[in-house]
CSV table of C-alpha atoms and ligand atoms in Angstrom, one decimal:
chain,number,residue,atom,x,y,z
A,15,MET,CA,72.5,125.0,96.3
A,16,SER,CA,72.5,122.2,98.8
A,17,ARG,CA,69.9,119.4,98.8
A,18,VAL,CA,69.5,119.8,102.5
A,19,ASN,CA,66.9,122.0,104.2
A,20,GLU,CA,66.6,123.1,107.8
A,21,THR,CA,63.2,121.6,108.4
A,22,ALA,CA,64.3,118.1,107.4
A,23,LEU,CA,67.4,118.5,109.5
A,24,LYS,CA,65.3,119.5,112.6
A,25,LYS,CA,62.9,116.6,112.0
A,26,ARG,CA,65.8,114.1,111.9
A,27,ALA,CA,67.3,115.6,115.1
A,28,ALA,CA,64.0,115.4,116.8
A,29,LEU,CA,64.2,111.5,116.7
A,30,CYS,CA,67.1,111.7,119.1
A,31,ALA,CA,66.4,110.1,122.5
A,32,TYR,CA,69.5,111.6,124.0
A,33,CYS,CA,70.7,108.2,125.0
A,34,GLY,CA,74.4,109.0,124.3
A,35,SER,CA,75.2,105.7,122.5
A,36,CYS,CA,76.7,107.7,119.6
A,37,THR,CA,79.0,109.8,121.8
A,38,ALA,CA,80.1,106.8,123.8
A,39,CYS,CA,81.6,105.2,120.7
A,40,CYS,CA,82.8,108.3,118.9
A,41,PRO,CA,86.6,108.2,118.4
A,42,VAL,CA,86.9,112.0,118.3
A,43,GLN,CA,85.0,112.4,121.5
A,44,SER,CA,87.5,110.0,123.2
A,45,VAL,CA,90.3,112.5,122.6
A,46,ALA,CA,88.4,115.8,122.4
A,47,ALA,CA,86.0,115.9,125.3
A,48,ASP,CA,83.9,118.9,124.1
A,49,PHE,CA,83.0,117.2,120.8
A,50,GLY,CA,80.2,114.6,120.5
A,51,PRO,CA,77.6,113.5,118.0
A,52,ARG,CA,74.8,113.6,120.6
A,53,ALA,CA,75.6,117.3,121.3
A,54,VAL,CA,75.6,118.0,117.6
A,55,ALA,CA,72.2,116.3,117.1
A,56,ARG,CA,70.9,118.2,120.1
A,57,CYS,CA,72.1,121.6,118.7
A,58,ALA,CA,70.6,120.8,115.3
A,59,LEU,CA,67.2,120.3,116.9
A,60,PHE,CA,67.1,124.1,117.3
A,61,GLY,CA,68.1,124.7,113.8
A,62,LEU,CA,71.2,126.2,112.2
A,63,SER,CA,72.9,127.7,115.2
A,64,ALA,CA,76.5,128.8,115.0
A,65,GLU,CA,77.2,126.3,117.8
A,66,ALA,CA,75.8,123.4,115.8
A,67,THR,CA,77.8,124.2,112.7
A,68,GLU,CA,80.9,124.9,114.8
A,69,ALA,CA,80.6,121.5,116.4
A,70,SER,CA,80.4,119.7,113.1
A,71,TRP,CA,83.9,120.3,111.9
A,72,LEU,CA,85.8,117.9,114.1
A,73,CYS,CA,83.9,114.8,113.0
A,74,ALA,CA,86.2,112.2,111.3
A,75,GLY,CA,83.4,110.7,109.3
A,76,CYS,CA,83.9,107.2,110.6
A,77,HIS,CA,80.1,106.4,110.8
A,78,LYS,CA,80.5,104.5,114.1
A,79,CYS,CA,77.7,106.7,115.6
A,80,ASP,CA,75.3,105.8,112.8
A,81,MET,CA,75.7,102.2,113.6
A,82,ALA,CA,75.3,102.7,117.4
A,83,CYS,CA,72.2,104.8,117.3
A,84,PRO,CA,69.0,103.0,118.3
A,85,GLN,CA,66.8,105.7,116.8
A,86,ASP,CA,68.3,105.7,113.3
A,87,VAL,CA,69.2,109.4,113.7
A,88,ARG,CA,72.4,108.9,111.7
A,89,PRO,CA,74.2,111.7,113.5
A,90,SER,CA,77.1,111.7,110.9
A,91,GLU,CA,74.5,112.7,108.3
A,92,ILE,CA,73.3,115.5,110.5
A,93,ILE,CA,76.9,116.6,110.7
A,94,ARG,CA,77.2,116.4,106.9
A,95,ASP,CA,73.9,118.4,106.5
A,96,LEU,CA,75.2,121.1,108.8
A,97,ARG,CA,78.4,121.3,106.8
A,98,ALA,CA,76.4,121.4,103.5
A,99,LEU,CA,74.4,124.3,104.8
A,100,SER,CA,77.5,126.2,106.0
A,101,PRO,CA,78.4,128.1,102.8
A,102,GLU,CA,74.8,129.5,102.7
A,103,THR,CA,75.0,130.6,106.4
A,104,GLY,CA,78.4,132.1,106.0
A,105,ARG,CA,79.9,129.6,108.4
A,106,LEU,CA,82.1,127.5,106.1
A,107,HIS,CA,85.3,126.3,107.8
A,108,PRO,CA,88.5,127.8,106.1
A,109,VAL,CA,90.0,124.3,105.7
A,110,PHE,CA,87.2,123.4,103.3
A,111,SER,CA,87.4,126.6,101.2
A,112,LYS,CA,91.2,126.0,101.0
A,113,GLN,CA,90.7,122.4,99.7
A,114,MET,CA,88.1,123.6,97.2
A,115,GLU,CA,90.6,126.2,96.0
A,116,LEU,CA,93.4,123.6,95.6
A,117,LEU,CA,91.1,121.3,93.6
A,118,ILE,CA,90.0,124.1,91.3
A,119,ARG,CA,93.6,125.1,90.7
A,120,GLN,CA,95.2,121.6,90.3
A,121,GLY,CA,92.6,118.9,90.3
A,122,ARG,CA,94.2,117.1,93.2
A,123,LEU,CA,95.0,118.1,96.7
A,124,TYR,CA,98.7,117.5,96.2
A,125,LEU,CA,100.3,119.2,93.2
A,126,VAL,CA,101.6,116.9,90.4
A,127,ASP,CA,104.0,119.1,88.4
A,128,GLU,CA,106.9,118.3,86.1
A,129,PHE,CA,109.2,117.8,89.1
A,130,GLU,CA,106.9,115.4,90.8
A,131,ASN,CA,106.4,113.5,87.5
A,132,ASP,CA,110.1,113.2,87.0
A,133,GLY,CA,110.4,111.7,90.4
A,134,ARG,CA,107.6,109.3,89.6
A,135,GLU,CA,109.4,108.3,86.4
A,136,ASP,CA,112.6,107.6,88.4
A,137,GLU,CA,110.6,105.2,90.6
A,138,GLY,CA,109.3,103.5,87.5
A,139,LEU,CA,105.8,104.9,87.9
A,140,PRO,CA,103.8,106.4,85.0
A,141,ARG,CA,103.4,110.2,84.6
A,142,LEU,CA,100.1,111.8,85.5
A,143,ALA,CA,98.3,114.7,83.8
A,144,GLU,CA,99.7,118.0,85.3
A,145,GLU,CA,96.7,120.1,84.3
A,146,LEU,CA,93.2,119.1,85.0
A,147,PRO,CA,91.1,122.0,83.7
A,148,ASP,CA,87.9,119.8,83.6
A,149,VAL,CA,87.9,119.8,87.4
A,150,ALA,CA,87.7,123.6,87.6
A,151,VAL,CA,84.8,123.6,85.2
A,152,LEU,CA,82.9,121.0,87.2
A,153,LEU,CA,83.6,122.8,90.5
A,154,GLY,CA,82.4,126.0,89.0
A,155,GLY,CA,85.5,128.1,89.4
A,156,GLY,CA,87.5,128.0,86.2
A,157,GLU,CA,85.5,128.3,83.0
A,158,GLN,CA,87.5,131.4,82.0
A,159,ALA,CA,90.8,130.5,83.7
B,4,MET,CA,93.6,88.8,82.6
B,5,LYS,CA,91.2,91.0,84.7
B,6,GLN,CA,91.6,94.6,83.7
B,7,TYR,CA,91.0,97.4,86.2
B,8,ALA,CA,91.3,101.2,85.9
B,9,LEU,CA,93.8,102.1,88.6
B,10,PHE,CA,92.6,105.0,90.7
B,11,LEU,CA,95.4,106.7,92.6
B,12,GLY,CA,93.6,109.8,93.9
B,13,CYS,CA,95.5,112.7,95.5
B,14,THR,CA,97.7,111.2,98.2
B,15,VAL,CA,99.0,107.9,96.8
B,16,PRO,CA,100.9,109.2,93.8
B,17,VAL,CA,102.7,111.9,95.8
B,18,ARG,CA,103.0,110.7,99.3
B,19,ALA,CA,102.7,106.9,99.2
B,20,GLN,CA,104.7,105.8,96.2
B,21,ALA,CA,105.9,102.7,98.1
B,22,TYR,CA,102.3,101.6,98.3
B,23,GLU,CA,101.7,102.2,94.6
B,24,LYS,CA,105.0,100.4,93.6
B,25,SER,CA,104.2,97.4,95.7
B,26,VAL,CA,100.6,97.2,94.4
B,27,ARG,CA,101.9,97.3,90.9
B,28,ALA,CA,104.6,94.7,91.5
B,29,VAL,CA,102.2,92.3,93.2
B,30,ALA,CA,99.4,92.8,90.7
B,31,SER,CA,101.6,92.2,87.6
B,32,ARG,CA,102.4,88.7,89.0
B,33,LEU,CA,98.9,87.8,89.9
B,34,GLY,CA,97.3,88.4,86.6
B,35,ILE,CA,95.7,91.7,87.7
B,36,GLY,CA,96.0,94.2,84.9
B,37,PHE,CA,95.9,97.9,85.4
B,38,VAL,CA,95.0,100.6,82.9
B,39,ASP,CA,96.5,104.0,83.8
B,40,ILE,CA,94.4,107.0,83.0
B,41,PRO,CA,96.6,110.1,83.6
B,42,GLU,CA,93.6,112.5,83.7
B,43,LEU,CA,92.0,110.9,86.8
B,44,SER,CA,91.6,113.6,89.5
B,45,CYS,CA,90.7,113.8,93.1
B,46,CYS,CA,87.7,111.4,93.8
B,47,GLY,CA,85.7,114.2,95.4
B,48,TYR,CA,85.7,112.8,99.0
B,49,PRO,CA,87.5,115.7,100.7
B,50,ILE,CA,84.8,118.2,99.7
B,51,SER,CA,81.9,115.8,99.8
B,52,SER,CA,80.5,116.8,103.3
B,53,VAL,CA,80.1,120.4,102.2
B,54,TRP,CA,79.5,120.2,98.5
B,55,GLU,CA,77.8,116.9,97.9
B,56,GLN,CA,76.7,117.5,94.3
B,57,LYS,CA,80.1,118.8,93.2
B,58,ALA,CA,81.8,115.9,94.8
B,59,LEU,CA,79.4,113.6,93.0
B,60,ALA,CA,80.3,115.3,89.7
B,61,LEU,CA,84.0,114.8,90.3
B,62,ALA,CA,83.4,111.1,91.1
B,63,ALA,CA,81.3,110.7,88.0
B,64,ARG,CA,84.0,112.3,85.8
B,65,ASN,CA,86.5,109.8,87.0
B,66,LEU,CA,84.1,106.9,86.5
B,67,ALA,CA,83.2,108.2,83.0
B,68,LEU,CA,86.9,108.4,82.0
B,69,SER,CA,87.2,104.7,82.9
B,70,GLU,CA,84.0,103.9,81.0
B,71,ALA,CA,85.3,105.9,78.0
B,72,VAL,CA,88.3,103.6,77.7
B,73,GLY,CA,86.1,100.5,77.9
B,74,ILE,CA,87.0,99.5,81.5
B,75,SER,CA,84.1,98.7,83.8
B,76,GLN,CA,86.0,98.0,87.0
B,77,MET,CA,88.0,100.5,88.9
B,78,VAL,CA,90.3,99.7,91.8
B,79,CYS,CA,91.3,102.2,94.5
B,80,LEU,CA,94.2,102.1,96.9
B,81,CYS,CA,92.8,104.7,99.3
B,82,SER,CA,89.9,103.7,101.6
B,83,ALA,CA,88.2,107.1,101.4
B,84,CYS,CA,88.4,107.1,97.6
B,85,THR,CA,86.9,103.6,97.6
B,86,LEU,CA,84.0,104.6,99.8
B,87,HIS,CA,83.3,107.8,97.9
B,88,LEU,CA,83.5,106.3,94.4
B,89,LYS,CA,81.6,103.2,95.5
B,90,GLU,CA,78.8,105.3,96.8
B,91,ALA,CA,78.8,107.5,93.7
B,92,ALA,CA,78.8,104.5,91.4
B,93,SER,CA,75.9,102.8,93.2
B,94,THR,CA,73.9,106.1,93.4
B,95,LEU,CA,74.4,106.7,89.7
B,96,ALA,CA,73.6,103.1,88.7
B,97,GLN,CA,70.3,103.1,90.7
B,98,ASP,CA,69.0,106.7,90.4
B,99,ALA,CA,68.3,107.7,86.9
B,100,GLN,CA,67.4,111.2,87.8
B,101,ARG,CA,70.7,111.9,89.6
B,102,LEU,CA,72.6,110.3,86.7
B,103,GLN,CA,70.8,112.7,84.3
B,104,GLU,CA,71.6,115.7,86.6
B,105,VAL,CA,75.3,114.7,86.7
B,106,ASN,CA,75.4,114.2,83.0
B,107,GLN,CA,74.3,117.8,82.5
B,108,HIS,CA,77.4,118.8,84.4
B,109,LEU,CA,79.7,116.3,82.6
B,110,LEU,CA,78.5,117.6,79.2
B,111,ARG,CA,80.4,120.8,80.0
B,112,VAL,CA,83.6,118.8,79.9
B,113,GLY,CA,82.5,116.7,77.0
B,114,LEU,CA,81.8,113.5,78.9
B,115,THR,CA,78.7,111.3,79.5
B,116,TYR,CA,78.5,108.6,82.1
B,117,HIS,CA,76.3,105.5,81.6
B,118,GLY,CA,76.5,104.0,85.1
B,119,THR,CA,78.4,100.9,84.2
B,120,VAL,CA,81.5,101.1,86.3
B,121,SER,CA,82.0,99.2,89.6
B,122,VAL,CA,84.5,100.1,92.3
B,123,SER,CA,86.6,97.9,94.6
B,124,HIS,CA,89.3,98.4,97.2
B,125,ILE,CA,92.7,96.7,96.3
B,126,ALA,CA,92.4,94.6,99.5
B,127,ASP,CA,89.3,93.0,98.1
B,128,VAL,CA,90.9,92.4,94.8
B,129,LEU,CA,93.8,90.7,96.5
B,130,LEU,CA,91.5,88.7,98.7
B,131,SER,CA,89.9,87.2,95.6
B,132,SER,CA,93.2,86.4,93.9
B,133,ASP,CA,95.3,83.2,94.3
B,134,PHE,CA,98.8,83.7,95.3
B,135,HIS,CA,101.8,81.5,96.1
B,136,VAL,CA,104.1,82.3,98.9
B,137,LYS,CA,107.8,81.6,98.3
B,138,ARG,CA,109.4,83.1,101.4
B,139,ASP,CA,108.7,82.2,105.0
B,140,LEU,CA,107.3,85.1,107.1
B,141,SER,CA,105.9,82.9,109.9
B,142,HIS,CA,108.2,84.6,112.4
B,143,LEU,CA,106.4,88.0,111.9
B,144,HIS,CA,103.7,89.1,114.2
B,145,VAL,CA,101.5,91.6,112.4
B,146,ALA,CA,98.9,94.0,113.8
B,147,CYS,CA,96.3,95.1,111.3
B,148,HIS,CA,94.4,98.4,110.9
B,149,HIS,CA,91.5,98.0,108.6
B,150,GLY,CA,90.4,101.7,108.5
B,151,CYS,CA,86.8,102.9,108.8
B,152,HIS,CA,86.3,103.8,105.2
B,153,TYR,CA,87.3,100.4,104.0
B,154,PHE,CA,85.7,98.5,106.8
B,155,ASN,CA,83.1,100.2,108.9
B,156,PRO,CA,80.0,101.6,107.1
B,157,SER,CA,77.2,99.2,107.7
B,158,ARG,CA,75.7,99.8,104.2
B,159,PHE,CA,78.4,97.6,102.7
B,160,VAL,CA,77.2,94.6,104.7
B,161,ASN,CA,78.8,92.0,102.4
B,162,MET,CA,82.2,92.7,103.9
B,163,PRO,CA,84.0,89.4,104.9
B,164,GLU,CA,85.0,89.2,108.5
B,165,MET,CA,88.4,90.9,109.1
B,166,PRO,CA,89.6,90.7,105.5
B,167,LEU,CA,93.1,91.9,106.5
B,168,HIS,CA,93.5,89.0,108.9
B,169,ARG,CA,92.9,86.6,106.1
B,170,LEU,CA,95.3,88.4,103.8
B,171,VAL,CA,98.1,88.5,106.5
B,172,GLN,CA,97.6,84.8,107.3
B,173,ARG,CA,97.9,84.0,103.6
B,174,THR,CA,101.4,85.4,103.6
B,175,GLY,CA,102.3,83.0,106.4
B,176,ALA,CA,102.7,85.7,109.0
B,177,GLN,CA,100.8,85.7,112.3
B,178,VAL,CA,98.0,88.1,113.1
B,179,VAL,CA,98.2,89.9,116.4
B,180,LYS,CA,94.8,90.7,117.9
B,181,TYR,CA,94.6,93.8,120.1
B,182,PRO,CA,91.6,95.5,121.8
B,183,THR,CA,91.7,98.9,119.9
B,184,GLU,CA,92.0,97.2,116.5
B,185,LEU,CA,88.8,98.6,115.1
B,186,GLU,CA,89.4,102.1,116.4
B,187,CYS,CA,89.4,104.9,113.8
B,188,CYS,CA,92.7,106.7,112.8
B,189,GLY,CA,91.0,110.1,113.0
B,190,GLY,CA,92.5,110.9,109.6
B,191,GLY,CA,89.2,112.5,108.6
B,192,SER,CA,89.7,115.2,111.2
B,193,MET,CA,93.4,115.9,110.3
B,194,ALA,CA,92.9,118.9,108.1
B,195,VAL,CA,90.7,120.6,110.8
B,196,ASP,CA,92.7,119.7,113.9
B,197,GLU,CA,95.8,117.5,113.8
B,198,ARG,CA,95.7,116.8,117.5
B,199,ILE,CA,92.8,114.4,117.0
B,200,PRO,CA,94.5,111.8,114.8
B,201,SER,CA,97.7,112.3,116.9
B,202,ALA,CA,95.9,111.5,120.1
B,203,LEU,CA,94.1,108.5,118.5
B,204,ALA,CA,97.3,107.2,117.0
B,205,LYS,CA,99.1,107.3,120.3
B,206,LEU,CA,96.5,105.1,122.0
B,207,LYS,CA,96.5,102.6,119.2
B,208,LEU,CA,100.3,102.3,118.7
B,209,GLN,CA,100.7,101.9,122.5
B,210,ASP,CA,98.2,99.0,122.3
B,211,VAL,CA,100.0,97.5,119.3
B,212,TYR,CA,103.3,97.8,121.1
B,213,GLU,CA,102.0,96.2,124.3
B,214,HIS,CA,100.7,93.3,122.3
B,215,SER,CA,104.3,92.7,121.0
B,216,ALA,CA,103.5,93.1,117.3
B,217,ASP,CA,106.6,93.3,115.1
B,218,LEU,CA,104.8,95.6,112.7
B,219,PHE,CA,101.6,97.3,111.8
B,220,THR,CA,100.0,97.0,108.4
B,221,VAL,CA,97.5,99.3,106.6
B,222,VAL,CA,95.7,99.5,103.3
B,223,CYS,CA,95.2,103.2,103.0
B,224,PRO,CA,97.7,106.1,102.4
B,225,PHE,CA,95.9,108.2,105.0
B,226,CYS,CA,96.2,105.6,107.7
B,227,HIS,CA,99.9,105.3,106.8
B,228,ILE,CA,100.4,109.0,107.2
B,229,VAL,CA,98.7,109.0,110.6
B,230,TYR,CA,100.5,105.9,112.0
B,231,GLY,CA,103.7,105.8,110.0
B,232,ALA,CA,104.8,109.1,108.5
B,233,SER,CA,103.7,111.1,111.6
B,234,GLN,CA,104.8,108.6,114.2
B,235,LYS,CA,108.0,110.5,115.1
B,236,LYS,CA,106.0,113.6,116.0
B,237,LEU,CA,104.0,111.6,118.6
B,238,GLY,CA,107.0,111.4,121.0
B,239,LEU,CA,106.4,107.8,121.9
B,240,PRO,CA,109.2,106.0,123.8
B,241,PHE,CA,109.1,103.2,121.3
B,242,SER,CA,108.5,102.8,117.5
B,243,VAL,CA,106.3,100.6,115.5
B,244,PRO,CA,107.2,100.0,111.9
B,245,VAL,CA,104.3,100.5,109.5
B,246,TYR,CA,104.0,98.8,106.1
B,247,PHE,CA,101.4,98.7,103.4
B,248,TYR,CA,100.0,95.2,103.1
B,249,PRO,CA,101.1,94.7,99.5
B,250,GLN,CA,104.7,95.2,100.6
B,251,LEU,CA,104.4,92.2,102.9
B,252,LEU,CA,102.7,90.2,100.3
B,253,GLY,CA,105.3,91.0,97.7
B,254,LEU,CA,108.1,90.0,100.1
B,255,ALA,CA,106.4,86.7,100.8
B,256,MET,CA,105.9,86.2,97.0
B,257,GLY,CA,109.7,86.6,96.6
B,258,ILE,CA,109.6,90.0,94.9
B,259,ASP,CA,112.7,92.2,95.2
B,260,ALA,CA,112.6,94.7,98.0
B,261,ALA,CA,113.3,97.7,95.7
B,262,GLU,CA,110.3,96.9,93.6
B,263,LEU,CA,108.2,97.0,96.7
B,264,GLY,CA,109.5,100.4,97.9
B,265,LEU,CA,111.4,98.7,100.8
B,266,SER,CA,115.0,99.6,101.7
B,267,PRO,CA,117.5,96.7,101.9
B,268,ALA,CA,117.6,97.2,105.6
B,269,GLN,CA,113.9,97.0,106.0
B,270,ALA,CA,113.7,93.8,103.8
B,271,LYS,CA,116.5,92.2,105.7
B,272,THR,CA,114.9,92.9,109.1
B,273,LEU,CA,111.5,91.7,107.9
B,274,LEU,CA,112.9,88.5,106.5
B,275,SER,CA,115.1,87.6,109.5
B,276,GLN,CA,113.9,88.6,112.9
B,277,GLY,CA,111.0,90.9,112.4
B,278,GLY,CA,110.9,93.9,114.7
B,279,ILE,CA,112.3,97.3,114.1
B,280,PRO,CA,114.7,97.9,111.1
B,281,ALA,CA,118.0,99.5,111.8
C,9,SF4,S1,81.1,109.9,112.3
C,9,SF4,FE1,81.9,111.6,113.3
C,9,SF4,S2,80.6,112.0,115.1
C,9,SF4,FE2,80.1,109.9,114.3
C,9,SF4,S3,81.4,108.6,115.6
C,9,SF4,FE3,82.6,109.1,113.8
C,9,SF4,S4,83.8,110.9,114.3
C,9,SF4,FE4,82.2,110.7,115.9
C,10,SF4,S1,72.6,107.4,119.6
C,10,SF4,FE1,71.0,108.3,118.4
C,10,SF4,S2,69.3,108.6,119.9
C,10,SF4,FE2,71.2,108.2,121.1
C,10,SF4,S3,72.0,110.3,121.5
C,10,SF4,FE3,73.0,109.6,119.7
C,10,SF4,S4,71.7,110.4,118.0
C,10,SF4,FE4,70.5,110.5,119.9
């Protein structure tokens, strides 16, 4: 269960004065015109719409918008909240389920197997654990695996 | 000798070995000791926006492994790992209830965390070390990219001003200032849409090129992927060599190129005229 709830999310979004300072400094907005933290905050005001969640995935998480906002809305946290609620609303982005799957399987996003470890050793670097079953246990996917 | 648990994360050990090599080479000469813990995993950052509690549990497991071998300082090479582990360490040191919750999860893997580990970025560790430069790099004009997760978040207000500038100056090289210096690499959006980091990288590299930098330096494997490893795909009419800061530092300290993950050609170019290696 996520710590976030929809009421708190809307309350936070309601602080937004629609000034646009956040969107003006957002690096993603500068190259993807239809994305913007102000628009996400605005959508969140009306709760967990598909549009709001959809709009949250492009954020790079740089926190520039949080620093620019005069109302302390912290748009990047609204974005995080929307993402956190997405598994419950069935709107999880496939990239994140894929990353979760990789971590459950191998403990790191990039596989470290015998081949990789041999390569590391050739470079004079220490070997790393190839299996990390603890991670699967903590992520709730691999107790029986 | 100061001892740190070396946190490599997912990307460095597989896709940024030159970074890891140069960090190890430099550290061993500066009296910075590393303890390697082979069981360290992903820090939890990649999944943290969706599964905050699970990501905290992963961070706590890594911190607990360091605590278990008696090391209370962890150093990270990746800026996103630094940010995530720093936040986790501070949450768990200050919030007894969250620590207790996390420990209930850790119990399932036979661990307990006591909240004693602190986390730093390698750049900060280097900043607080003394080093002596043996080779002259004063002919090099270096553009820096700090990276948002190392530099931006206002909650870490104690950040010294432009730490990478100071680090570069201490090698003897010259810092090139350029207008888009504090712009984000967009790496955080890469998994969802590669076009975002690509478009941002183009703008920044163009700027760096126009300001006549010989090279571009970073302190994060992700930033290196965006600007360095993916640069060819951007189709720019010029190229900007990208190095990890410890590679430059190591070169200035007189360390052999191979130990720093530099090819002989790269080292030769850097030491003679700067600019683009053959
Ligand atoms: S945190 Fe996300 S929304 Fe905010 S400025 Fe950065 S990329 Fe834009
Ligand atoms: S900066 Fe703050 S108040 Fe202004 S539009 Fe963005 S979220 Fe709303």
